Coordinates of C-alpha atoms in Angstrom, one line a residue:
Chain A
M1 CA 36.5 -15.3 -1.2
K2 CA 38.3 -16.0 -4.4
R3 CA 39.9 -12.4 -4.3
V4 CA 41.2 -12.9 -1.0
L5 CA 42.8 -16.2 -2.1
T6 CA 44.2 -14.8 -5.3
L7 CA 45.7 -12.0 -3.2
A8 CA 47.3 -14.3 -0.8
A9 CA 48.7 -16.5 -3.6
L10 CA 50.2 -13.4 -5.4
V11 CA 51.8 -12.3 -2.1
L12 CA 53.3 -15.8 -1.7
A13 CA 54.6 -15.9 -5.1
A14 CA 56.2 -12.6 -4.8
G15 CA 57.9 -13.7 -1.6
F16 CA 59.4 -16.8 -2.9
S17 CA 60.2 -16.2 -6.6
T18 CA 61.8 -19.3 -7.9
T19 CA 64.2 -20.7 -5.3
A20 CA 64.1 -24.5 -5.6
A21 CA 63.7 -26.3 -2.5
S22 CA 67.1 -27.4 -1.6
A23 CA 67.4 -31.1 -0.7
Q24 CA 68.4 -31.5 2.9
T25 CA 71.8 -33.1 3.6
A26 CA 71.8 -36.1 6.0
K27 CA 73.6 -34.8 9.1
A28 CA 71.0 -36.3 11.3
P29 CA 71.6 -36.5 15.1
N30 CA 71.9 -39.9 16.8
P31 CA 68.6 -41.7 16.9
A32 CA 69.1 -42.5 20.6
L33 CA 69.3 -38.9 21.4
V34 CA 66.2 -38.1 19.4
D35 CA 64.5 -40.8 21.3
A36 CA 65.6 -39.3 24.6
Y37 CA 63.9 -36.1 23.6
M38 CA 60.8 -38.0 22.6
K39 CA 60.6 -39.7 25.9
S40 CA 60.9 -36.5 27.9
T41 CA 57.9 -35.0 26.0
F42 CA 55.7 -38.1 25.3
G43 CA 56.9 -40.5 27.9
K44 CA 53.8 -40.1 30.1
A45 CA 51.4 -40.7 27.3
P46 CA 49.4 -44.1 27.4
P47 CA 51.3 -47.0 25.8
E48 CA 48.9 -47.3 22.9
W49 CA 49.6 -43.6 22.1
Q50 CA 53.4 -44.1 22.4
A51 CA 53.2 -47.0 20.0
R52 CA 51.6 -44.8 17.4
I53 CA 54.7 -42.5 17.3
E54 CA 57.1 -45.4 17.0
P55 CA 58.2 -45.3 13.3
D56 CA 58.1 -48.6 11.3
E57 CA 60.8 -49.5 8.8
T58 CA 59.1 -47.5 6.1
L59 CA 58.8 -44.3 8.2
K60 CA 62.4 -44.7 9.5
T61 CA 63.6 -44.4 6.0
C62 CA 61.4 -41.5 5.1
N63 CA 62.5 -39.7 8.2
A64 CA 66.1 -40.2 7.4
Y65 CA 65.8 -38.7 4.0
H66 CA 63.3 -36.0 4.9
N67 CA 60.9 -38.0 2.5
E68 CA 63.2 -37.5 -0.6
V69 CA 64.3 -41.1 -0.9
P70 CA 66.7 -42.3 -3.5
S71 CA 65.2 -44.8 -5.9
A72 CA 66.6 -48.0 -4.6
E73 CA 65.1 -47.1 -1.1
A74 CA 61.9 -46.2 -2.7
E75 CA 61.5 -49.4 -4.5
K76 CA 62.1 -51.3 -1.2
I77 CA 59.3 -49.2 0.4
T78 CA 56.7 -49.7 -2.4
A79 CA 57.5 -53.4 -2.4
R80 CA 57.1 -53.6 1.4
E81 CA 53.9 -51.6 1.5
M82 CA 52.3 -53.4 -1.5
A83 CA 52.7 -56.6 0.5
R84 CA 50.5 -55.1 3.2
V85 CA 47.5 -54.3 1.2
V86 CA 44.6 -56.4 1.9
Y87 CA 42.1 -56.6 -1.0
P88 CA 38.4 -57.3 -0.5
A89 CA 37.7 -61.1 -0.3
D90 CA 34.6 -60.5 -2.5
G91 CA 36.7 -58.9 -5.2
K92 CA 34.5 -55.9 -5.2
F93 CA 36.1 -52.4 -4.8
L94 CA 33.0 -50.1 -5.1
G95 CA 30.8 -49.4 -2.2
N96 CA 28.3 -46.5 -1.7
W97 CA 29.4 -43.1 -3.0
K98 CA 27.0 -41.3 -0.8
E99 CA 28.7 -42.8 2.2
G100 CA 32.0 -42.1 0.7
A101 CA 31.1 -38.4 0.3
K102 CA 30.5 -38.2 4.1
I103 CA 33.8 -40.0 4.9
A104 CA 35.8 -37.6 2.5
N105 CA 34.4 -34.7 4.4
N106 CA 34.9 -36.0 7.9
G107 CA 38.1 -34.9 9.5
R108 CA 37.4 -36.3 13.0
G109 CA 39.3 -39.0 14.7
G110 CA 42.8 -39.6 16.0
Q111 CA 43.3 -36.3 17.8
F112 CA 43.9 -36.4 21.6
S113 CA 40.9 -34.0 21.9
D114 CA 38.6 -36.6 20.2
P115 CA 36.4 -38.8 22.5
P116 CA 37.8 -42.3 22.3
D117 CA 34.8 -43.8 20.5
T118 CA 35.0 -41.3 17.6
V119 CA 34.6 -43.0 14.2
S120 CA 37.6 -41.6 12.0
G121 CA 36.9 -40.0 8.7
G122 CA 39.1 -39.9 5.7
N123 CA 39.6 -36.2 5.8
C124 CA 40.3 -36.2 2.1
Y125 CA 39.2 -32.6 1.6
A126 CA 42.0 -31.4 4.0
C127 CA 44.3 -32.1 1.0
H128 CA 42.3 -32.7 -2.0
Q129 CA 39.7 -31.0 -4.2
M130 CA 37.0 -33.5 -4.9
E131 CA 33.4 -32.4 -6.0
Q132 CA 33.3 -29.1 -7.6
K133 CA 30.8 -27.5 -5.3
E134 CA 32.8 -28.1 -2.1
V135 CA 35.0 -25.0 -1.9
S136 CA 36.6 -25.7 1.3
Y137 CA 39.5 -27.9 0.2
G138 CA 43.2 -28.1 0.9
T139 CA 46.0 -28.2 -1.7
L140 CA 48.5 -30.6 -0.2
G141 CA 47.5 -33.3 -2.7
P142 CA 46.4 -32.9 -6.4
S143 CA 42.8 -32.1 -7.2
L144 CA 40.6 -35.3 -7.7
T145 CA 37.7 -33.7 -9.6
N146 CA 36.3 -35.9 -12.4
Y147 CA 38.8 -38.6 -11.1
G148 CA 36.7 -41.6 -12.3
K149 CA 35.4 -39.9 -15.5
D150 CA 39.0 -39.0 -16.6
R151 CA 40.1 -42.6 -16.1
K152 CA 37.0 -43.8 -18.1
Y153 CA 36.0 -45.8 -15.0
D154 CA 38.6 -48.4 -15.9
P155 CA 38.5 -51.5 -13.6
Q156 CA 42.3 -51.4 -13.1
E157 CA 42.3 -47.7 -12.1
I158 CA 39.6 -48.6 -9.6
K159 CA 41.7 -51.3 -8.1
N160 CA 44.7 -48.8 -8.2
A161 CA 42.6 -46.2 -6.2
F162 CA 41.7 -48.8 -3.7
T163 CA 45.4 -49.6 -3.3
K164 CA 46.2 -46.0 -3.0
V165 CA 43.7 -45.2 -0.2
Y166 CA 44.6 -48.4 1.6
D167 CA 48.2 -47.8 1.6
S168 CA 49.4 -44.6 -0.3
Q169 CA 53.1 -45.7 0.0
A170 CA 52.5 -48.9 -2.0
V171 CA 52.1 -46.6 -4.9
F172 CA 54.5 -43.6 -4.0
A173 CA 57.3 -44.1 -1.4
C174 CA 57.0 -41.4 1.5
S175 CA 53.9 -40.0 0.1
N176 CA 52.4 -37.3 2.4
M177 CA 49.1 -39.1 2.3
P178 CA 48.1 -41.2 5.3
R179 CA 48.1 -45.0 4.9
F180 CA 44.4 -45.3 5.8
G181 CA 43.9 -49.1 5.6
V182 CA 47.3 -50.2 7.0
N183 CA 47.1 -47.8 10.0
K184 CA 43.3 -48.8 10.5
V185 CA 42.1 -45.4 10.2
L186 CA 39.5 -46.6 7.6
S187 CA 37.7 -50.0 7.4
E188 CA 37.5 -51.9 4.2
Q189 CA 34.0 -50.9 3.8
Q190 CA 34.8 -47.2 4.3
I191 CA 37.5 -47.5 1.7
K192 CA 35.2 -49.1 -0.9
D193 CA 32.7 -46.2 -0.2
I194 CA 35.5 -43.7 -0.8
V195 CA 36.5 -45.4 -4.1
A196 CA 32.9 -45.3 -5.2
F197 CA 32.9 -41.7 -4.3
L198 CA 35.8 -41.3 -6.9
F199 CA 34.4 -43.8 -9.5
D200 CA 30.7 -44.0 -9.5
P201 CA 29.4 -42.1 -12.6
E202 CA 26.6 -40.8 -10.3
S203 CA 29.1 -39.3 -7.8
P204 CA 29.4 -35.5 -7.8
V205 CA 33.1 -36.0 -8.1
N206 CA 32.4 -36.9 -11.8
K207 CA 29.8 -34.2 -12.6
Chain B
M1 CA 37.9 3.3 28.8
R2 CA 40.7 1.2 27.6
K3 CA 38.8 -2.0 28.1
T4 CA 35.7 -0.9 26.1
V5 CA 38.0 0.3 23.2
I6 CA 39.7 -3.2 23.3
R7 CA 36.5 -4.9 23.5
S8 CA 35.1 -3.2 20.4
A9 CA 38.2 -3.7 18.5
A10 CA 38.2 -7.4 19.4
A11 CA 34.6 -7.6 18.2
A12 CA 35.6 -6.0 14.9
I13 CA 38.4 -8.5 14.3
L14 CA 36.0 -11.3 15.1
V15 CA 33.7 -10.1 12.4
L16 CA 36.6 -9.7 10.0
C17 CA 37.9 -13.3 10.8
A18 CA 34.5 -14.8 10.7
G19 CA 33.9 -13.1 7.4
S20 CA 37.0 -14.3 5.7
F21 CA 35.8 -17.9 6.2
G22 CA 32.1 -17.2 5.5
S23 CA 30.0 -15.8 2.6
H24 CA 30.7 -12.2 3.5
A25 CA 34.4 -12.5 2.6
Q26 CA 34.1 -10.1 -0.4
D27 CA 33.3 -7.3 2.2
A28 CA 36.6 -7.7 3.9
S29 CA 37.9 -4.7 2.1
E30 CA 41.6 -3.8 2.1
K31 CA 40.8 -1.0 4.3
E32 CA 39.6 -3.4 7.0
I33 CA 42.7 -5.3 6.8
E34 CA 44.7 -2.2 7.1
R35 CA 42.8 -1.2 10.2
Y36 CA 43.5 -4.7 11.6
R37 CA 47.2 -4.2 11.1
E38 CA 47.1 -0.9 12.9
M39 CA 45.3 -2.6 15.9
I40 CA 48.1 -5.1 16.3
S41 CA 50.6 -2.5 17.3
D42 CA 48.1 -0.2 19.1
P43 CA 48.2 -1.0 22.8
M44 CA 44.8 0.6 23.2
S45 CA 43.1 -1.8 20.9
N46 CA 45.0 -5.1 21.0
P47 CA 43.6 -7.2 23.8
G48 CA 47.0 -9.0 24.1
Y49 CA 48.2 -5.8 25.9
L50 CA 46.0 -6.7 28.8
A51 CA 48.2 -9.7 29.3
V52 CA 51.3 -7.5 29.0
D53 CA 50.0 -5.4 31.9
R54 CA 49.2 -8.6 34.1
G55 CA 52.6 -10.0 33.3
E56 CA 54.3 -6.8 34.5
A57 CA 52.6 -7.1 37.7
L58 CA 53.3 -10.7 38.1
W59 CA 57.0 -10.1 37.3
G60 CA 57.3 -7.7 40.3
E61 CA 55.1 -9.7 42.7
A62 CA 56.8 -11.4 45.7
R63 CA 55.8 -15.0 45.8
G64 CA 57.0 -18.4 46.9
T65 CA 58.5 -19.7 50.2
K66 CA 61.2 -17.0 49.7
N67 CA 58.7 -14.3 49.1
V68 CA 60.7 -12.5 46.5
S69 CA 59.8 -11.3 43.0
L70 CA 61.2 -12.7 39.7
E71 CA 63.1 -9.4 39.1
T72 CA 66.5 -11.2 39.6
C73 CA 65.7 -14.0 37.2
N74 CA 68.4 -14.1 34.5
L75 CA 66.7 -14.7 31.0
G76 CA 70.1 -14.9 29.3
L77 CA 71.3 -11.2 29.1
G78 CA 71.9 -10.8 32.9
A79 CA 69.8 -10.7 36.0
G80 CA 66.5 -8.9 35.4
K81 CA 67.4 -7.7 32.1
L82 CA 64.4 -8.1 29.8
E83 CA 65.2 -5.9 26.8
G84 CA 66.0 -8.2 23.9
A85 CA 66.0 -11.3 26.0
F86 CA 63.1 -13.0 24.1
A87 CA 64.7 -12.4 20.8
Q88 CA 67.6 -14.6 21.9
L89 CA 65.6 -17.6 23.3
P90 CA 65.8 -20.5 23.6
R91 CA 69.4 -20.5 24.8
Y92 CA 71.9 -22.5 27.0
F93 CA 71.8 -21.7 30.8
A94 CA 74.8 -22.7 32.6
D95 CA 73.2 -22.7 36.1
A96 CA 70.6 -25.2 34.9
D97 CA 72.9 -26.9 32.4
K98 CA 70.2 -26.9 29.9
V99 CA 69.0 -25.1 26.8
M100 CA 65.4 -23.5 27.7
D101 CA 62.8 -21.6 26.1
L102 CA 61.2 -18.7 28.0
E103 CA 58.6 -20.8 29.7
Q104 CA 61.0 -23.4 30.9
R105 CA 63.3 -20.6 32.1
L106 CA 60.6 -19.0 34.0
L107 CA 59.4 -22.2 35.8
W108 CA 63.2 -22.7 36.7
C109 CA 63.3 -19.1 38.2
M110 CA 59.9 -19.6 40.0
Q111 CA 61.3 -22.8 41.6
N112 CA 64.8 -21.7 42.3
I113 CA 64.6 -18.1 43.0
Q114 CA 61.1 -17.7 44.5
G115 CA 60.8 -21.3 45.9
L116 CA 57.4 -21.5 44.3
D117 CA 55.7 -24.7 43.8
T118 CA 54.9 -24.5 40.2
K119 CA 52.2 -27.3 40.0
D120 CA 49.3 -24.7 40.0
V121 CA 51.1 -22.5 37.5
I122 CA 51.6 -25.5 35.2
A123 CA 47.9 -26.5 35.7
R124 CA 47.0 -23.0 34.5
R125 CA 49.5 -23.0 31.6
F126 CA 46.8 -22.3 29.1
S127 CA 44.1 -19.7 30.1
G128 CA 40.4 -20.6 29.8
P129 CA 37.1 -18.9 30.7
G130 CA 37.6 -17.5 34.3
R131 CA 41.1 -19.1 34.6
A132 CA 44.1 -16.8 34.0
S133 CA 47.5 -18.0 33.0
D134 CA 50.5 -16.6 34.7
M135 CA 52.7 -18.2 32.1
E136 CA 50.9 -16.5 29.2
D137 CA 50.8 -13.2 31.0
L138 CA 54.5 -13.3 31.8
V139 CA 55.5 -14.3 28.2
A140 CA 53.4 -11.5 26.8
Y141 CA 55.1 -8.9 29.1
I142 CA 58.8 -10.3 28.4
A143 CA 58.4 -10.8 24.8
N144 CA 56.9 -7.4 24.3
K145 CA 60.4 -6.0 25.6
S146 CA 62.0 -7.4 22.4
N147 CA 59.7 -5.5 20.0
G148 CA 61.6 -4.1 17.1
M149 CA 64.5 -6.5 17.7
K150 CA 65.6 -9.1 15.4
I151 CA 65.4 -12.8 16.2
D152 CA 68.9 -14.0 16.8
I153 CA 69.3 -17.2 19.0
P154 CA 72.9 -18.1 20.3
L155 CA 74.2 -21.2 18.5
S156 CA 77.8 -21.4 20.0
H157 CA 77.2 -23.8 22.8
P158 CA 77.2 -27.4 21.7
K159 CA 73.8 -28.0 23.5
E160 CA 72.3 -25.2 21.5
Q161 CA 73.6 -26.8 18.3
E162 CA 72.2 -30.1 19.5
M163 CA 68.8 -28.5 20.2
V164 CA 68.5 -27.2 16.7
A165 CA 69.7 -30.4 15.0
V166 CA 67.2 -32.5 17.1
G167 CA 64.5 -29.9 16.3
E168 CA 65.2 -30.4 12.6
A169 CA 64.9 -34.3 12.9
L170 CA 61.8 -33.9 14.8
F171 CA 60.3 -31.5 12.2
Y172 CA 60.6 -34.4 9.8
R173 CA 59.7 -37.2 12.1
R174 CA 56.5 -38.9 11.0
G175 CA 54.1 -40.8 13.2
G176 CA 50.5 -41.1 14.6
V177 CA 47.7 -42.8 12.8
N178 CA 48.1 -40.4 9.8
D179 CA 51.9 -40.7 9.5
F180 CA 52.1 -36.9 9.8
S181 CA 55.1 -34.8 10.7
C182 CA 55.4 -31.0 10.9
A183 CA 56.9 -31.2 7.4
T184 CA 53.6 -32.8 6.0
C185 CA 51.9 -29.4 6.6
H186 CA 54.9 -27.0 6.8
A187 CA 57.4 -27.9 4.1
D188 CA 56.0 -26.5 0.8
E189 CA 55.1 -23.0 -0.5
G190 CA 51.6 -21.8 -0.9
K191 CA 49.9 -24.9 0.4
R192 CA 46.7 -25.0 2.4
I193 CA 44.8 -27.4 4.5
R194 CA 41.1 -27.0 3.9
L195 CA 41.2 -23.0 3.7
Q196 CA 43.9 -22.5 6.1
G197 CA 47.2 -21.3 4.7
L198 CA 50.3 -23.1 5.7
P199 CA 53.6 -21.4 6.3
N200 CA 56.7 -23.1 5.1
F201 CA 59.4 -23.6 7.8
S202 CA 61.6 -26.0 5.9
K203 CA 64.0 -23.3 4.9
P204 CA 65.1 -20.0 6.4
G205 CA 63.1 -17.0 5.2
K206 CA 60.1 -14.9 5.3
P207 CA 57.3 -17.3 6.4
A208 CA 59.4 -18.4 9.4
Q209 CA 60.4 -14.8 10.2
E210 CA 56.8 -13.5 10.0
T211 CA 55.5 -16.3 12.0
M212 CA 58.0 -16.3 14.8
G213 CA 58.0 -12.5 14.9
G214 CA 54.3 -12.7 15.7
W215 CA 54.3 -15.0 18.7
P216 CA 53.0 -14.7 21.5
T217 CA 49.7 -13.6 19.9
Y218 CA 46.2 -12.7 20.9
R219 CA 44.1 -15.4 19.2
V220 CA 40.7 -13.9 18.5
S221 CA 39.2 -17.4 17.9
Q222 CA 40.1 -18.4 21.4
G223 CA 39.7 -15.0 23.1
A224 CA 43.1 -15.5 24.8
L225 CA 46.8 -14.7 24.5
R226 CA 48.7 -17.8 23.4
T227 CA 52.3 -18.7 23.4
M228 CA 54.4 -21.0 21.1
Q229 CA 53.8 -23.9 23.7
H230 CA 50.2 -23.6 22.9
R231 CA 50.7 -23.3 19.2
L232 CA 52.8 -26.5 19.1
W233 CA 50.4 -28.3 21.4
D234 CA 47.6 -27.6 19.0
C235 CA 49.8 -28.7 16.0
F236 CA 50.6 -31.9 17.7
R237 CA 46.8 -32.4 18.1
Q238 CA 46.3 -31.9 14.4
Q239 CA 49.3 -34.3 13.7
R240 CA 47.4 -36.9 15.6
W241 CA 50.3 -37.2 18.1
P242 CA 49.9 -37.7 22.0
V243 CA 49.6 -34.7 24.2
P244 CA 53.1 -33.2 24.6
E245 CA 54.3 -32.4 28.1
Y246 CA 54.3 -28.7 28.7
G247 CA 57.7 -27.1 28.8
S248 CA 59.6 -30.1 27.7
D249 CA 62.4 -30.8 25.3
V250 CA 60.6 -31.6 22.0
I251 CA 58.8 -28.3 22.2
T252 CA 62.0 -26.4 22.9
A253 CA 63.9 -28.3 20.1
L254 CA 61.3 -27.4 17.6
T255 CA 61.1 -23.9 18.9
S256 CA 64.9 -23.5 18.4
F257 CA 64.8 -24.9 14.9
L258 CA 62.0 -22.5 14.0
Q259 CA 63.8 -19.6 15.5
K260 CA 66.9 -20.5 13.5
Q261 CA 64.8 -20.6 10.3
A262 CA 63.4 -17.2 11.5
A263 CA 66.7 -15.5 12.1
A264 CA 66.7 -11.7 11.6
G265 CA 63.0 -11.7 11.6
E266 CA 61.5 -8.7 13.6
L267 CA 59.5 -9.2 16.6
N268 CA 56.2 -7.3 17.0
V269 CA 54.3 -8.9 19.9
P270 CA 51.8 -9.6 21.1
S271 CA 50.3 -9.7 17.6
I272 CA 46.7 -10.5 16.8
K273 CA 45.8 -13.7 14.9
R274 CA 42.7 -15.5 13.9

């Protein structure tokens, strides 16, 4: 497996050399025109599905800048999103890491092929390495191995992680990471379990 | 004869593909990968060529209220001219006053030339067990007639320019419960989701060329020939967006944008993919 991956990485590296990703210039088409296209393709979807693809203020900005927002806009976004984070009333951020491990591995939910009563997972492994022994992980986000240990299980870092998972854009404007709490993909309890998976000293993430 | 050869080749690919995701990956020697490459362009071992044959028959079959074939359908290069047509699609068609991809254009020709009620054809847009798809077969046949040619969509008409510009905007448009856009998964080099490699389409170049040069494709995991309509339907599913309408403008806009990024890529289809 490793060999195949290394080979693929080499081929990719050779193909792309060092060209920097050029920032896109904003010559965006008229939003009303784009909406007309959207309507022709998704106009027959049920109203609750159409509501999901209606961009909020934050996504409108991210879309306009292709996610590369200037710092003034970025500050507006993080401030707006920070105000949306609902912290646990009991002040506790850590749940059950074993439940968190399952949530991190579960990529189901939210797809039109899912049965409507599907409980959504966090799908963290799609983008992050977490516990060492799970080799099927994506690389869209940074590795989170030893996440709690590296942060010395610091209470402030634990709170930050809750914030990050609840609303990634409260921390980093136009992050590619979903806003799990704000979009109601994960419940408060599920987020606590995930945070425990990152921060419990017994969690395999820290082994 | 041909069928059995194809079947055993397909089985070999299945083993190869399963292997690269299981514990036997180390056994997937370079030799096997080379063999797989050869199969792609060998009509005797690529099951996608069965779709090409079926598509050829469909192209010439008289159907609809007018009981005529599709042979006078103009795919952009003149009535009935197939060589190179796919390499230049989507494009603007004056008779429809619309930019269309191959599938939209075929539906237009079925309705307007054959007088065919396309409801049933659309219901069978994606094949399944025991259910053939006219669209998949026709696309396989027609796209195959552009093999060896370079992707080069016309961009002189204002509506063609609009398609690409809207396609680019849509590529970056985020939404759904995960705030995903195409760019979330396809705008960086060398990334993967779980173990699947993700081509970068955010700029012109090799990943776009190699991808678009390989569709339509025979998908071993699905045991079916698939077109770009199906690929984007599946990506919208992963994006947690609603079901996209078949043959509609968002798909054509994204396809136009991808084709532009893939300009000068060489077609070799139907290919074989996981």
